[in-house]
Short mmCIF file of C-alpha atoms and ligand atoms in Angstrom, two decimals:
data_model
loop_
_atom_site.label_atom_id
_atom_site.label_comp_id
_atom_site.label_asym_id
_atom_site.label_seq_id
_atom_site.Cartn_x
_atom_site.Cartn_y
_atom_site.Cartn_z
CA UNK Z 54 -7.61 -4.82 -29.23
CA UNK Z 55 -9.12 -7.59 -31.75
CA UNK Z 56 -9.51 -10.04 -29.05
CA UNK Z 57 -12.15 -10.42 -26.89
CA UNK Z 58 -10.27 -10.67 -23.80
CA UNK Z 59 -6.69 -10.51 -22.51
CA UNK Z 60 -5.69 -12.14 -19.31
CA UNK Z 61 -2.75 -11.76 -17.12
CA UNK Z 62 -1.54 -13.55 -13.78
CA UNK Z 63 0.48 -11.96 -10.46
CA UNK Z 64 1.49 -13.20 -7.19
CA UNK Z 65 2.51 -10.85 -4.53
CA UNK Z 66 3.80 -10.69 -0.87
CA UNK Z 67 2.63 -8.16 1.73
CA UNK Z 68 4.66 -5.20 2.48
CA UNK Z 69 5.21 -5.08 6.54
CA UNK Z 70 6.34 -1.44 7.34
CA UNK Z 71 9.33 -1.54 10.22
CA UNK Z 72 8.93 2.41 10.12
CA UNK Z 73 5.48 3.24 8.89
CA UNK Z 74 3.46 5.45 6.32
CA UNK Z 75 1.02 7.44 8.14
CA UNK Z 76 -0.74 10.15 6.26
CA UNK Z 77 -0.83 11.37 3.22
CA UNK Z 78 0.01 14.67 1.62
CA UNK Z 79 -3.24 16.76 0.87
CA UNK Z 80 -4.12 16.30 -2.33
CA UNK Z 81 -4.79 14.44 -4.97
CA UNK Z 82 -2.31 11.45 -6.14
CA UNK Z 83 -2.05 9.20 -2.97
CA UNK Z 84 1.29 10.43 -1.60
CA UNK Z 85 2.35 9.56 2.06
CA UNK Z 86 3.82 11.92 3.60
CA UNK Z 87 6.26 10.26 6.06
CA UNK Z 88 9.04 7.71 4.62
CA UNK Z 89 8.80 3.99 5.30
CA UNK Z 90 11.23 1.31 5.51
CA UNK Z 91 9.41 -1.79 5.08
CA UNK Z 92 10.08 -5.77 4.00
CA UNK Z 93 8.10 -8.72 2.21
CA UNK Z 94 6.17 -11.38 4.11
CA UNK Z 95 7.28 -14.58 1.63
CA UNK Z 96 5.31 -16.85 3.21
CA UNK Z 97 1.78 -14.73 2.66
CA UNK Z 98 0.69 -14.79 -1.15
CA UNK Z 99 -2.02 -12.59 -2.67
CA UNK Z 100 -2.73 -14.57 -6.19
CA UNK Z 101 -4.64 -12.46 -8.93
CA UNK Z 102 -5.95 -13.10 -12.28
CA UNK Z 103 -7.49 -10.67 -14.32
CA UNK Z 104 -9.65 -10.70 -17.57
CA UNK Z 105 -9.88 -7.42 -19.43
CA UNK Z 106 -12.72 -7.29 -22.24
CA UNK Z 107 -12.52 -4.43 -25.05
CA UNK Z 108 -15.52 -1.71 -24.23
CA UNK Z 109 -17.77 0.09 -26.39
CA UNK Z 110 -17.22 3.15 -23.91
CA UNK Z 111 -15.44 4.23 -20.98
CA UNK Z 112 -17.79 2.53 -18.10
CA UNK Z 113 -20.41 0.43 -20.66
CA UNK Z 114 -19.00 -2.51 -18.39
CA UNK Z 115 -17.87 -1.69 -14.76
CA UNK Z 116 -14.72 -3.07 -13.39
CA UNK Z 117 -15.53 -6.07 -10.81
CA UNK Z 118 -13.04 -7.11 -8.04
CA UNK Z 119 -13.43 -9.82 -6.21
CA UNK Z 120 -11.19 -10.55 -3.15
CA UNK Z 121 -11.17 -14.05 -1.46
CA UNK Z 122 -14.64 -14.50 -2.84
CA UNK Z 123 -15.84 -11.23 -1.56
CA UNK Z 124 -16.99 -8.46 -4.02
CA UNK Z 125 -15.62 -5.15 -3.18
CA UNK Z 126 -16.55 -1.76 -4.05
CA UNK Z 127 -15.50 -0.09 -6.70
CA UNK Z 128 -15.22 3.49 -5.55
CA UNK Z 129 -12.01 2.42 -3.67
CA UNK Z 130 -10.42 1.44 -7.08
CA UNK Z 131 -11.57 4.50 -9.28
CA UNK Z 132 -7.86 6.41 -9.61
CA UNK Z 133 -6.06 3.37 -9.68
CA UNK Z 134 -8.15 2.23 -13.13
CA UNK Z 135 -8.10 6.26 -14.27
CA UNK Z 136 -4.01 6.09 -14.53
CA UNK Z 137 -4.43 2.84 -16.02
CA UNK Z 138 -6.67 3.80 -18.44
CA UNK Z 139 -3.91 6.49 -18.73
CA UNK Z 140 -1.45 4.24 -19.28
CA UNK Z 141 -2.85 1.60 -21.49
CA UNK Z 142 -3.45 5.27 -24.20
CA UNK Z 143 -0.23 6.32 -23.83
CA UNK Z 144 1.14 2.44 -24.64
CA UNK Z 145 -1.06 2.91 -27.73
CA UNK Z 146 -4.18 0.90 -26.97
CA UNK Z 147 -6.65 3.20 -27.53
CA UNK Z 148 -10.02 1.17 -26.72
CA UNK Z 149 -11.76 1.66 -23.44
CA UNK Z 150 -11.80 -1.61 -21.23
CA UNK Z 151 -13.16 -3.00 -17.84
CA UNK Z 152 -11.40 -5.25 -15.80
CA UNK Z 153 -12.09 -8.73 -13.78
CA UNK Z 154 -10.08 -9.15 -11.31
CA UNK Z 155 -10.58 -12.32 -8.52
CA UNK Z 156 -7.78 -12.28 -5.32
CA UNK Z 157 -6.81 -15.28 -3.62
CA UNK Z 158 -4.86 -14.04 -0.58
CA UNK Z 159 -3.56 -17.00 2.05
CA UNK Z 160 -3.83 -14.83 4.92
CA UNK Z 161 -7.14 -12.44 6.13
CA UNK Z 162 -7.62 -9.50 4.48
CA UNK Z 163 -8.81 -5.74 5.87
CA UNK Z 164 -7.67 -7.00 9.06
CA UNK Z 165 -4.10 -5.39 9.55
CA UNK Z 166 -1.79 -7.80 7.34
CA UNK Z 167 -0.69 -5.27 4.58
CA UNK Z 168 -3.34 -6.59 2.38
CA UNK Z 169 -3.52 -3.98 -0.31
CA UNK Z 170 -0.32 -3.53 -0.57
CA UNK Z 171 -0.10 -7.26 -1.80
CA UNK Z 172 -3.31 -6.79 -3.26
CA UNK Z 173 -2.92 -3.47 -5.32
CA UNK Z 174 0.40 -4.53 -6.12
CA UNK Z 175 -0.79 -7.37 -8.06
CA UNK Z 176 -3.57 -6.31 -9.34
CA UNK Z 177 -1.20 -3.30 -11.06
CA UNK Z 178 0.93 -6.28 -12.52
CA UNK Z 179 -1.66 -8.64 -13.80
CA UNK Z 180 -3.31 -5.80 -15.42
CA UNK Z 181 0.24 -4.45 -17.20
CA UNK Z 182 0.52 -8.17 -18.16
CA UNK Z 183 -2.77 -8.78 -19.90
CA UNK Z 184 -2.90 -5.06 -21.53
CA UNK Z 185 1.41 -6.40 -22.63
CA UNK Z 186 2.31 -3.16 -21.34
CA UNK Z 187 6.41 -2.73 -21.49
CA UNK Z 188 6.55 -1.29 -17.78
CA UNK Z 189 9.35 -0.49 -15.68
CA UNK Z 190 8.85 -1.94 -11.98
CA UNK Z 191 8.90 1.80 -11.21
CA UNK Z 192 5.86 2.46 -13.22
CA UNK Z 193 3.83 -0.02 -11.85
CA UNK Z 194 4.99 0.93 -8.20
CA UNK Z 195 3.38 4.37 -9.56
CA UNK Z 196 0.65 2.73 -10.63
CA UNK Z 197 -0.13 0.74 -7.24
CA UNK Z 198 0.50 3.34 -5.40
CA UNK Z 199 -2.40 5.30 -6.63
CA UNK Z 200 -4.40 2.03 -4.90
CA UNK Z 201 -2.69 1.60 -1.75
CA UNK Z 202 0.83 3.64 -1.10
CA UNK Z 203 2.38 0.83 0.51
CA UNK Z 204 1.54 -1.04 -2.47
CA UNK Z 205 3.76 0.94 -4.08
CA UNK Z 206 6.26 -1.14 -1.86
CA UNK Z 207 5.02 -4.49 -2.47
CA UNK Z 208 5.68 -4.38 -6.15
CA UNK Z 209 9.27 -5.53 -5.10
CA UNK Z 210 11.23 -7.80 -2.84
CA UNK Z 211 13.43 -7.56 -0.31
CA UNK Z 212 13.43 -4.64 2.01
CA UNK Z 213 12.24 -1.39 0.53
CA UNK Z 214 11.98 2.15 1.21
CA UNK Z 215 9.04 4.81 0.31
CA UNK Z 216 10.00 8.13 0.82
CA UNK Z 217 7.68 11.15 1.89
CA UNK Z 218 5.83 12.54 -1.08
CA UNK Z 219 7.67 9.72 -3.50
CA UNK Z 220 5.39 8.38 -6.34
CA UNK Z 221 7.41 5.15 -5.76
CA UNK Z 222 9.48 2.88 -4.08
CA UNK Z 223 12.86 1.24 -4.45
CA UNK Z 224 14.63 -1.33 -3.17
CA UNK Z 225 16.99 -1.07 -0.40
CA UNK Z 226 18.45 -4.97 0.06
CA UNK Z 227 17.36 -8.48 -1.72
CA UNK Z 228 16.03 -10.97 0.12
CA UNK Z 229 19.11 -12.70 0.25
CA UNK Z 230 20.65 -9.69 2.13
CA UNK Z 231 20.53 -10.82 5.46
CA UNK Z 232 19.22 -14.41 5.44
CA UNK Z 233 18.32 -15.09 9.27
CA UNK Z 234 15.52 -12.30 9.54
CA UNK Z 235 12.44 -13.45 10.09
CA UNK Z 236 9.00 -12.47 10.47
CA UNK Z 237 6.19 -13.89 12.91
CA UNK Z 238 2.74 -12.87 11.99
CA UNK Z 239 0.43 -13.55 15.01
CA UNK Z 240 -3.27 -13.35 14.20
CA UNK Z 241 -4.99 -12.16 16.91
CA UNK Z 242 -8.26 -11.76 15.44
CA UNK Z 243 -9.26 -12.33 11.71
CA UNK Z 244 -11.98 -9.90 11.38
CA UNK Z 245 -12.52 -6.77 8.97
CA UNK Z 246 -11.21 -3.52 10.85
CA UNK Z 247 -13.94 -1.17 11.47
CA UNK Z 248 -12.00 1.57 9.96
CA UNK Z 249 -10.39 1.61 7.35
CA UNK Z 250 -6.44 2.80 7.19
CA UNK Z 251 -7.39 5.54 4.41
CA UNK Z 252 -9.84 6.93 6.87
CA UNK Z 253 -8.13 6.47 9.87
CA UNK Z 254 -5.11 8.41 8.19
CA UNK Z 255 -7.29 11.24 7.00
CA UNK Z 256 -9.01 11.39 10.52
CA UNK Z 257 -5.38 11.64 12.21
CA UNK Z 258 -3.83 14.19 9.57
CA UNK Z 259 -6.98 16.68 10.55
CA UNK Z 260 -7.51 15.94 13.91
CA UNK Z 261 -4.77 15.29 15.96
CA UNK Z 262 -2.38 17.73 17.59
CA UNK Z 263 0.77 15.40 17.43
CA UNK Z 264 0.39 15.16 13.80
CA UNK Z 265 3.41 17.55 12.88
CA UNK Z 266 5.98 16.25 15.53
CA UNK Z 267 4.87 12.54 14.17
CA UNK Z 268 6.09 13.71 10.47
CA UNK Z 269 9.24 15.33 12.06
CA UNK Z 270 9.61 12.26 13.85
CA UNK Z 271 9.61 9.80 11.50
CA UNK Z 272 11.75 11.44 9.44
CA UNK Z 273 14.59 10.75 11.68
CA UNK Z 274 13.25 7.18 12.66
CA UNK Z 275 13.49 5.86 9.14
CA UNK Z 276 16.57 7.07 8.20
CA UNK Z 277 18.47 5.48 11.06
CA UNK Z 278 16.21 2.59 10.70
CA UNK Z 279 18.13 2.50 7.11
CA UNK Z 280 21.55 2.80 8.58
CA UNK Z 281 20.39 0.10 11.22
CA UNK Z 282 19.03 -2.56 8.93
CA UNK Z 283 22.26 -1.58 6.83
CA UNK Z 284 24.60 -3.32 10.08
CA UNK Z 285 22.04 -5.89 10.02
CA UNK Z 286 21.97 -4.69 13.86
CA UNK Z 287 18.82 -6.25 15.00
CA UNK Z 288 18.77 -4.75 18.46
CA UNK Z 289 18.62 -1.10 17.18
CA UNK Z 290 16.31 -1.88 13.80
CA UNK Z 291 13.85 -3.78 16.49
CA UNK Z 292 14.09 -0.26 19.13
CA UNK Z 293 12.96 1.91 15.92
CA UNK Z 294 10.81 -0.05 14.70
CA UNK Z 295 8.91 0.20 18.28
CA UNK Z 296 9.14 4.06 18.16
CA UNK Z 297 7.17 4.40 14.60
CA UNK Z 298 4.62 2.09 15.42
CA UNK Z 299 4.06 3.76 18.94
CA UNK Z 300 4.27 6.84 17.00
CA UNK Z 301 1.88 6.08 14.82
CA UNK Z 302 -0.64 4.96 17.43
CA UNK Z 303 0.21 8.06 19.56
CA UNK Z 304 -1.62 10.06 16.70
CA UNK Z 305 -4.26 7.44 16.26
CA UNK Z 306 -5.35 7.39 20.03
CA UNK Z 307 -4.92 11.35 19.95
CA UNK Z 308 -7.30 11.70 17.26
CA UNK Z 309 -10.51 12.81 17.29
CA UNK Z 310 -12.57 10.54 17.67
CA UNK Z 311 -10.03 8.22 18.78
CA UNK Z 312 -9.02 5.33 16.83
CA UNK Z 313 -8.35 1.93 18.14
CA UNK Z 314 -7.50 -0.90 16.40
CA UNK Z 315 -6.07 -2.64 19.76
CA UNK Z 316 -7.43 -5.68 21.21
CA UNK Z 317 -6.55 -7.50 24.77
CA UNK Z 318 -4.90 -10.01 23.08
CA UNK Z 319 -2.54 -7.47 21.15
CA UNK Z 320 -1.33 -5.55 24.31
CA UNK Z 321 -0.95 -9.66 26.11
CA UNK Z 322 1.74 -10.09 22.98
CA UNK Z 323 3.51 -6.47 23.77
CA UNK Z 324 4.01 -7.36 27.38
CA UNK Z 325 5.15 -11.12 26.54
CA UNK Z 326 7.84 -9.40 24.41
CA UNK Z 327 8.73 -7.04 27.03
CA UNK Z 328 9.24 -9.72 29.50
CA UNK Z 329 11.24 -11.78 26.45
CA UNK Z 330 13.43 -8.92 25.97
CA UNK Z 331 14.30 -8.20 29.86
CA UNK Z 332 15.13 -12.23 29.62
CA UNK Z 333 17.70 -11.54 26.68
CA UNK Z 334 15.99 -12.81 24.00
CA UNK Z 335 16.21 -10.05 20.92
CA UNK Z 336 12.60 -9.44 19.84
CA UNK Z 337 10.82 -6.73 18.95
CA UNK Z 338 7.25 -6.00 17.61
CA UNK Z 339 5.36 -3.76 15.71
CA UNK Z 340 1.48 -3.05 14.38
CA UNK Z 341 -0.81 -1.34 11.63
CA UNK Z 342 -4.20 -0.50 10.81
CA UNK Z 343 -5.55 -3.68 12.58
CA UNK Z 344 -4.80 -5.48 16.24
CA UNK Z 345 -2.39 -7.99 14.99
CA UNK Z 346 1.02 -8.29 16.17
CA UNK Z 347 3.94 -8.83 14.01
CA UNK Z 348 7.51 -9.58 15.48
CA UNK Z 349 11.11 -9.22 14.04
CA UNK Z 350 14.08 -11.05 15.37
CA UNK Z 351 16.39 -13.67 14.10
CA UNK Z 352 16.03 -17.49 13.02
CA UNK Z 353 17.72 -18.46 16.05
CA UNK Z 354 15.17 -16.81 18.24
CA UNK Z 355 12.67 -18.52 16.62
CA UNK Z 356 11.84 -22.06 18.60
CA UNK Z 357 11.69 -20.18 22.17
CA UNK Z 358 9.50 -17.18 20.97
CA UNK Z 359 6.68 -19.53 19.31
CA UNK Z 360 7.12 -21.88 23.10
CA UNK Z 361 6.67 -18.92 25.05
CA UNK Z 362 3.58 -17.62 22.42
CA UNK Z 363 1.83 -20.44 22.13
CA UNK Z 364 1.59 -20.90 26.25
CA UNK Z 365 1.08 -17.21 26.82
CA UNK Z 366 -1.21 -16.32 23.88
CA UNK Z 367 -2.50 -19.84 23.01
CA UNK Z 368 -5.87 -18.58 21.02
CA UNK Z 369 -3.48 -17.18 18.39
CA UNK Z 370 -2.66 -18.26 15.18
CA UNK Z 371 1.27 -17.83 14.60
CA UNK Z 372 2.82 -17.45 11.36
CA UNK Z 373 6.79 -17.45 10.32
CA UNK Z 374 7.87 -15.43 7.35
CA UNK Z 375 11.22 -14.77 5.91
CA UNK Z 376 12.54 -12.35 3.16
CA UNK Z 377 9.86 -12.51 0.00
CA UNK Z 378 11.56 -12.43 -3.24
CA UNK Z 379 10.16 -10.41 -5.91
CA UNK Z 380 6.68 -10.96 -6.94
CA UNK Z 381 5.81 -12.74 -9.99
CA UNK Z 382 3.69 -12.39 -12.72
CA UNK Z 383 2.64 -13.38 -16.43
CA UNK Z 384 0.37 -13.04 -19.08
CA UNK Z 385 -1.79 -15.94 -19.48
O1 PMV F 492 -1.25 1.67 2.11
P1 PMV F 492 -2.39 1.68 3.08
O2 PMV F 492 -3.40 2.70 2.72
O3 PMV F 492 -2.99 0.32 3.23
O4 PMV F 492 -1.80 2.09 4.51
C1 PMV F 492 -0.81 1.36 5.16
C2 PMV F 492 -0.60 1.86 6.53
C3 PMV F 492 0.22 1.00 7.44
O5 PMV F 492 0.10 -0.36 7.13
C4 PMV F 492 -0.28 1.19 8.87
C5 PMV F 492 1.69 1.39 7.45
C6 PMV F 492 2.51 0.99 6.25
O6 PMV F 492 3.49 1.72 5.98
O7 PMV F 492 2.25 -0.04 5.62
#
């Protein structure tokens, strides 16, 4: 490393779980233990540029992250820059480093939107860009993983699956696979959670007594949510997709203390779908780590779900995604 800095560029989608990750493996190594099935929001970016200057030693200049123009803390990021510190030795650049990293994401973050998976995912690929690190996508899904394991996810496009104790993802379909699948985000609130999804996870895993049937559960849930989104049959994907996230929250509200991310506004979107769906209309929802609703259905469905939304839910902010293709990313 004879420069004094080496800079590399990524932009990333979210990774929106249709069966979820909840819980990790005890241990060290970020592992989930429970598959996911999960597909890129294209029309939410995360945008990151890093700078990575040469170091006398290991830690003489801390790593900095800043996310929309928030600084974050560190601790949070400490295996992820360990393996690639691991990495970068291996690849035969033997000087220690520290890394810059600024996020622009165009949606909020820590607020239930899959933001580190976009944002680990990047910030794995800007940093294999700058250090011109010869990668495979799998390796940096590895890598982001260690961040965020459904970053591990975001790394590609299209719709993806995570299995339970995998150190990485793969891709199930492109994002031209079934071209009329879309996506509505709708914000409900834009605030930081309270908790965060690593400690909400850990608090479930110890404390709550459905724990073991969730595991056993999802099991089955994503692998006929693979066989569903395989028939492109939107009726049964939307029905399992329902199932994890109620799952999910079944441990969550179980837990002890109890988490809950929900707001009134979230359960006012769950019963405008269930009215939707007694009407015909194919719609289905599903949640994470925050009280945001997100909704899968078809293009067609589209122009009647956002009339009904906007008159039922009118203090939300509605977004409509489609497939994401994969991310991008350069050295600059
Ligand atoms: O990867 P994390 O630590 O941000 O956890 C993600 C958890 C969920 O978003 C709730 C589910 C998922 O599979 O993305």
């Amino acid at each position: 490393m004879k420069q004094d800095y080496f800079r590399g560029w990524a932009l990333t989608n979210p990774s929106l779980a249709i069966t979820k990750y909840w819980g990790k493996i005890e241990g060290l190594g970020n592992y989930p233990a429970t598959p996911s099935l999960a597909v890129g929001l294209a029309e939410l970016t995360c945008e990151t540029e890093v700078k990575i200057t040469p170091a006398k030693k290991p830690g003489a200049l801390p790593h900095k992250l800043c996310i929309n123009g928030v600084f974050q803390d560190s601790q949070r990021f400490a295996g992820f820059f360990e393996e690639l510190r691991v990495l970068a030795v291996s690849n035969g650049i033997d000087v220690p480093f520290s890394v810059y990293a600024n996020s622009v994401c165009n949606f909020p973050v820590a607020a239930g939107i899959a933001s580190s998976s976009a944002g680990f995912a990047a910030l794995a690929m800007a940093c294999v860009q700058a250090l011109g690190m010869d990668l495979s996508l799998r390796e940096i899904s590895k890598l982001s993983r260690l961040g965020s394991a459904s970053a591990a996810r975001s790394v590609f496009g299209g719709f993806t699956f995570l299995g339970s104790g995998k150190g990485y993802a793969e891709v199930l379909h492109d994002a031209f696979f079934w071209p009329d699948f879309r996506i509505l985000v709708v914000e409900v609130d834009q605030g930081k959670k309270k908790i965060s999804s690593r400690e909400a996870m850990e608090c479930t895993r110890k404390t709550s007594p459905y724990y073991d049937s969730w595991l056993r559960e999802s099991l089955k849930t994503t692998e006929h949510a693979i066989d569903a989104l395989q028939r492109k049959d939107i009726e049964c994907l939307g029905r399992l997709a329902r199932h994890s996230y109620m799952g999910m929250f079944a441990t969550m509200l179980s837990a002890q203390p109890p988490i809950i991310y929900w707001k009134p506004e979230s359960l006012q979107v769950i019963h405008v779908l269930d009215s939707l769906r007694q009407e015909g209309l194919p719609c289905w929802e599903t949640m994470d780590a925050g009280p945001q609703v997100k909704i899968f259905c078809e293009a067609s469905s589209v122009p009647f779900l956002l009339d009904r939304l906007k008159f039922s839910v009118p203090r939300t902010k509605i977004r409509v995604c489609t497939v994401a293709q994969p991310p991008q990313m350069k050295q600059i």
